[in-house]
Short mmCIF file of C-alpha atoms in Angstrom, two decimals:
data_model
loop_
_atom_site.label_atom_id
_atom_site.label_comp_id
_atom_site.label_asym_id
_atom_site.label_seq_id
_atom_site.Cartn_x
_atom_site.Cartn_y
_atom_site.Cartn_z
CA MET A 1 110.00 23.73 95.15
CA GLY A 2 110.23 22.45 98.73
CA LYS A 3 107.76 19.97 100.18
CA ASN A 4 106.61 22.51 102.76
CA LYS A 5 105.67 25.01 100.07
CA LEU A 6 103.85 22.36 98.07
CA LYS A 7 101.92 21.38 101.19
CA LYS A 8 100.93 25.01 101.77
CA PHE A 9 99.80 25.45 98.16
CA ARG A 10 97.65 22.33 98.39
CA GLU A 11 96.08 23.53 101.62
CA MET A 12 95.44 26.97 100.15
CA GLU A 13 93.31 25.35 97.46
CA THR A 14 90.99 24.01 100.15
CA ILE A 15 90.48 27.31 102.02
CA ASP A 16 87.25 28.96 100.89
CA LEU A 17 88.42 32.49 101.63
CA VAL A 18 91.46 32.21 99.32
CA PHE A 19 91.22 33.03 95.62
CA GLN A 20 93.93 31.92 93.19
CA PHE A 21 92.84 32.68 89.64
CA PRO A 22 95.22 31.70 86.81
CA PHE A 23 95.95 34.53 84.38
CA ALA A 24 94.78 32.59 81.33
CA ARG A 25 91.43 31.86 82.97
CA LEU A 26 91.16 35.45 84.14
CA LYS A 27 91.53 36.72 80.58
CA SER A 28 89.16 34.18 79.05
CA GLU A 29 86.41 34.17 81.69
CA GLY A 30 86.93 37.23 83.88
CA PHE A 31 86.78 37.11 87.66
CA PRO A 32 83.25 36.24 88.84
CA LEU A 33 83.40 38.33 92.02
CA LYS A 34 84.40 41.56 90.27
CA GLY A 35 81.74 44.06 91.22
CA ARG A 36 80.04 41.44 93.39
CA TRP A 37 82.32 41.03 96.41
CA HIS A 38 79.66 42.52 98.68
CA GLU A 39 76.78 40.41 97.41
CA ASP A 40 78.41 37.08 96.63
CA PHE A 41 81.25 36.75 99.13
CA PHE A 42 80.97 39.00 102.18
CA GLU A 43 77.16 39.13 101.97
CA ASN A 44 77.07 42.64 103.43
CA ASP A 45 77.56 46.22 102.26
CA ARG A 46 80.42 47.12 104.59
CA PRO A 47 83.47 48.96 103.14
CA ILE A 48 86.12 46.83 101.43
CA VAL A 49 89.74 47.45 102.45
CA LEU A 50 92.73 46.02 100.55
CA GLU A 51 96.18 45.27 101.93
CA LEU A 52 98.68 45.24 99.07
CA GLY A 53 101.72 43.02 99.44
CA CYS A 54 100.13 41.46 102.49
CA GLY A 55 102.88 38.87 103.08
CA LYS A 56 101.76 36.65 105.94
CA GLY A 57 98.55 38.62 106.34
CA GLU A 58 99.30 40.00 109.79
CA TYR A 59 97.71 43.36 109.00
CA THR A 60 94.84 41.88 107.01
CA THR A 61 93.75 39.66 109.89
CA GLY A 62 94.74 42.15 112.59
CA LEU A 63 92.71 44.98 111.07
CA ALA A 64 89.80 42.63 110.45
CA GLU A 65 89.69 41.79 114.15
CA LEU A 66 89.88 45.45 115.15
CA TYR A 67 87.27 46.59 112.63
CA PRO A 68 84.49 44.01 112.25
CA ASP A 69 82.42 46.68 110.48
CA LYS A 70 84.75 46.48 107.45
CA ASN A 71 85.78 43.74 105.02
CA PHE A 72 89.48 43.08 104.41
CA ILE A 73 91.24 41.45 101.46
CA GLY A 74 94.96 40.66 101.59
CA ILE A 75 96.70 40.63 98.21
CA ASP A 76 100.09 39.13 97.40
CA ILE A 77 101.70 37.24 94.56
CA LYS A 78 103.43 34.76 96.87
CA GLY A 79 101.01 32.15 98.13
CA ALA A 80 103.36 30.45 100.58
CA ARG A 81 103.50 33.64 102.65
CA MET A 82 99.76 34.23 102.46
CA TRP A 83 99.10 30.75 103.84
CA THR A 84 99.78 31.92 107.41
CA GLY A 85 97.10 34.62 107.38
CA ALA A 86 94.64 32.47 105.46
CA CYS A 87 94.92 29.66 108.00
CA ARG A 88 94.53 32.10 110.87
CA ALA A 89 91.39 33.62 109.36
CA ARG A 90 89.94 30.18 108.63
CA ASP A 91 90.72 28.77 112.06
CA LYS A 92 89.21 31.80 113.81
CA GLY A 93 86.12 31.70 111.64
CA MET A 94 86.65 35.27 110.44
CA GLU A 95 83.87 36.24 108.05
CA ASN A 96 85.24 39.64 107.00
CA VAL A 97 88.53 38.38 105.52
CA ALA A 98 89.62 37.10 102.11
CA PHE A 99 92.97 36.58 100.41
CA LEU A 100 93.70 37.05 96.73
CA ARG A 101 96.82 35.77 95.06
CA THR A 102 97.65 38.04 92.16
CA SER A 103 99.85 40.87 90.95
CA ILE A 104 98.95 44.37 92.15
CA GLU A 105 98.95 45.57 88.52
CA LEU A 106 95.91 43.35 87.92
CA LEU A 107 93.66 44.98 90.55
CA PRO A 108 91.17 46.29 87.93
CA GLU A 109 90.62 42.70 86.77
CA PHE A 110 89.33 41.75 90.22
CA PHE A 111 87.51 44.87 91.45
CA ALA A 112 84.96 47.15 89.81
CA PRO A 113 85.33 50.95 89.82
CA GLY A 114 84.53 52.33 93.27
CA GLU A 115 84.28 48.88 94.87
CA VAL A 116 87.19 49.52 97.25
CA ALA A 117 87.03 52.06 100.12
CA GLU A 118 90.60 51.98 101.45
CA ILE A 119 94.03 50.63 100.52
CA TRP A 120 96.82 49.71 102.94
CA ILE A 121 100.41 49.50 101.69
CA THR A 122 102.48 47.89 104.42
CA PHE A 123 106.29 47.84 104.32
CA PRO A 124 106.78 47.61 100.55
CA ASP A 125 110.12 47.63 98.76
CA PRO A 126 110.82 51.39 98.40
CA GLN A 127 112.13 50.89 94.85
CA MET A 128 114.55 53.79 95.27
CA LYS A 129 115.89 53.50 91.70
CA LYS A 130 112.64 52.59 89.89
CA VAL A 131 109.83 55.09 90.32
CA ARG A 132 107.49 53.08 88.09
CA LYS A 133 107.65 50.16 90.53
CA ARG A 134 107.17 52.36 93.61
CA LEU A 135 103.75 51.54 95.10
CA THR A 136 103.07 55.17 96.04
CA SER A 137 104.12 56.61 92.67
CA THR A 138 101.59 58.49 90.57
CA ARG A 139 101.57 55.54 88.17
CA PHE A 140 100.16 53.35 90.92
CA MET A 141 97.85 56.12 92.14
CA GLU A 142 96.24 56.05 88.70
CA LEU A 143 95.88 52.29 89.01
CA TYR A 144 94.27 52.59 92.46
CA ARG A 145 91.81 55.14 91.08
CA LYS A 146 90.38 52.41 88.86
CA VAL A 147 89.08 50.49 91.88
CA LEU A 148 88.99 53.02 94.72
CA ALA A 149 85.90 55.08 95.52
CA PRO A 150 86.40 58.85 94.94
CA GLY A 151 88.13 60.28 98.00
CA GLY A 152 89.05 56.81 99.19
CA VAL A 153 91.88 56.53 101.67
CA ILE A 154 95.42 55.26 101.08
CA HIS A 155 97.54 54.21 104.07
CA LEU A 156 101.31 53.72 103.93
CA LYS A 157 103.25 52.18 106.79
CA THR A 158 106.98 51.86 106.15
CA ASP A 159 110.39 51.60 107.75
CA SER A 160 111.94 53.41 104.76
CA PRO A 161 112.88 57.11 105.19
CA PHE A 162 113.21 57.31 101.40
CA LEU A 163 109.69 56.04 100.66
CA TYR A 164 108.14 58.12 103.42
CA THR A 165 109.82 61.30 102.13
CA TYR A 166 108.88 60.53 98.54
CA THR A 167 105.24 59.83 99.43
CA SER A 168 105.01 62.99 101.52
CA MET A 169 106.37 64.99 98.58
CA MET A 170 103.99 63.28 96.17
CA THR A 171 100.92 64.12 98.27
CA GLU A 172 102.05 67.71 98.76
CA ALA A 173 102.86 68.25 95.09
CA ASN A 174 99.40 67.03 94.08
CA GLY A 175 97.43 68.74 96.83
CA LEU A 176 96.16 65.46 98.28
CA GLU A 177 94.43 65.73 101.64
CA ARG A 178 96.67 64.18 104.27
CA LEU A 179 94.86 62.68 107.23
CA GLN A 180 97.86 61.63 109.33
CA CYS A 181 101.58 61.95 108.73
CA THR A 182 104.44 61.06 111.06
CA ASP A 183 108.03 59.87 110.70
CA ASP A 184 107.97 58.18 114.12
CA LEU A 185 104.62 56.49 114.59
CA TYR A 186 105.20 54.97 118.00
CA HIS A 187 106.39 58.26 119.52
CA SER A 188 103.99 60.53 117.65
CA GLY A 189 101.22 60.81 120.21
CA ILE A 190 98.79 59.36 117.67
CA VAL A 191 96.20 57.29 119.49
CA ASP A 192 94.96 54.68 117.04
CA ASP A 193 94.16 50.99 117.09
CA ILE A 194 96.64 50.39 114.27
CA LEU A 195 99.42 50.76 116.84
CA LYS A 196 98.34 47.42 118.26
CA ILE A 197 99.33 45.57 115.08
CA ARG A 198 103.01 44.86 114.61
CA THR A 199 104.47 42.25 112.32
CA HIS A 200 107.39 40.08 113.37
CA TYR A 201 109.81 42.07 111.21
CA GLU A 202 108.34 45.41 112.25
CA GLN A 203 109.08 44.61 115.88
CA GLN A 204 112.63 43.65 114.94
CA TRP A 205 113.11 46.99 113.18
CA LEU A 206 111.84 48.77 116.27
CA ASP A 207 114.13 46.72 118.49
CA ARG A 208 117.08 47.79 116.35
CA GLY A 209 116.26 51.46 116.72
CA LEU A 210 114.52 52.14 113.41
CA THR A 211 111.42 54.32 113.45
CA ILE A 212 108.19 53.41 111.68
CA LYS A 213 106.68 55.98 109.36
CA TYR A 214 102.99 56.35 108.60
CA ILE A 215 101.01 58.52 106.22
CA SER A 216 97.37 58.37 105.17
CA PHE A 217 95.67 60.52 102.56
CA ARG A 218 92.61 60.77 100.35
CA LEU A 219 92.86 60.09 96.63
CA PRO A 220 90.39 62.12 94.53
CA HIS A 221 89.45 61.10 91.00
CA ASP A 222 89.24 64.55 89.41
CA THR A 223 92.82 65.76 89.57
CA VAL A 224 95.81 65.41 87.25
CA LEU A 225 98.68 63.78 89.12
CA ALA A 226 102.32 64.64 88.57
CA GLU A 227 105.54 63.30 90.01
CA PRO A 228 107.02 65.66 92.63
CA ALA A 229 109.86 67.93 91.55
CA GLY A 230 113.14 67.11 93.26
CA ALA A 231 112.21 63.53 94.13
CA GLU A 232 115.36 62.33 92.36
CA ASP A 233 117.40 64.14 95.03
CA ILE A 234 115.93 62.27 98.01
CA GLU A 235 118.70 60.58 99.98
CA PHE A 236 118.67 56.80 99.67
CA ASP A 237 118.14 54.67 102.76
CA THR A 238 121.38 53.82 104.57
CA TYR A 239 120.24 50.31 105.48
CA ARG A 240 118.42 47.38 103.94
CA SER A 241 115.09 46.09 105.15
CA TYR A 242 114.86 42.42 106.10
CA SER A 243 112.98 41.52 102.95
CA ARG A 244 115.86 42.90 100.87
CA GLY A 245 118.81 41.61 102.88
CA TYR A 246 120.46 42.15 106.24
CA ILE A 247 119.93 45.24 108.35
CA GLN A 248 122.66 47.86 108.37
CA MET A 249 122.01 50.29 111.21
CA PRO A 250 122.67 53.92 110.19
CA GLN A 251 124.48 54.60 113.48
CA LEU A 252 126.72 51.58 112.84
CA MET A 253 127.71 52.38 109.27
CA ASP A 254 131.42 51.73 109.68
CA GLY A 255 131.91 49.72 106.53
CA SER A 256 131.09 46.34 108.06
CA ALA A 257 127.76 44.54 107.78
CA GLU A 258 125.95 43.42 110.90
CA GLU A 259 125.45 39.70 111.18
#
């Protein structure tokens, strides 16, 4: 491990708004803030919003600045990335932000049923070949139900045509109430403060001609969820996102990779 990463990990241990709870300790003691985030950390009763796979925390901190009437928790397994957002929140004295280093599959270990009001999923790996790992699959919807209030809102922002199409099909197949849905967010006419938040990589995708997709929907607790019929026939993306390799522009697919 590089010295820079080690330095970041050491600093993360000193930031009060960062929680890194070893799995062994989690299983033996449980997480003390589960069911008590409002009382013991945020010290208010404002809605709690999670960003899953928060990376550098650009959305976590950006949304927290836009919506001071909500509490935001960025979640990622990679602490070196999270360090950027954690330092920003600390240095700005943001009181409605926290960061949690853990696997998404462990959400029920950290949050009580109904403790979360909204979930943001920002630019995840679309997992085109592995539906069980897809963060908008019905498997993960069942997981989110364990912590999300009934009718809580899920937001997906993605550069992936595949994931956007799959998620749209999943919501339609299960009769989930869609609040907003567009395959070209920045030319959709939607007027929303979320348009003000763009990550470094998101701006690069836009600069290269890719469109950003956005869908938000409510997740009820009293329905049986099923995978959408025909999802296996969705066309795979013709490029790779930055986090999974170099970009290959669809209009430049001539057999050579762009540098």
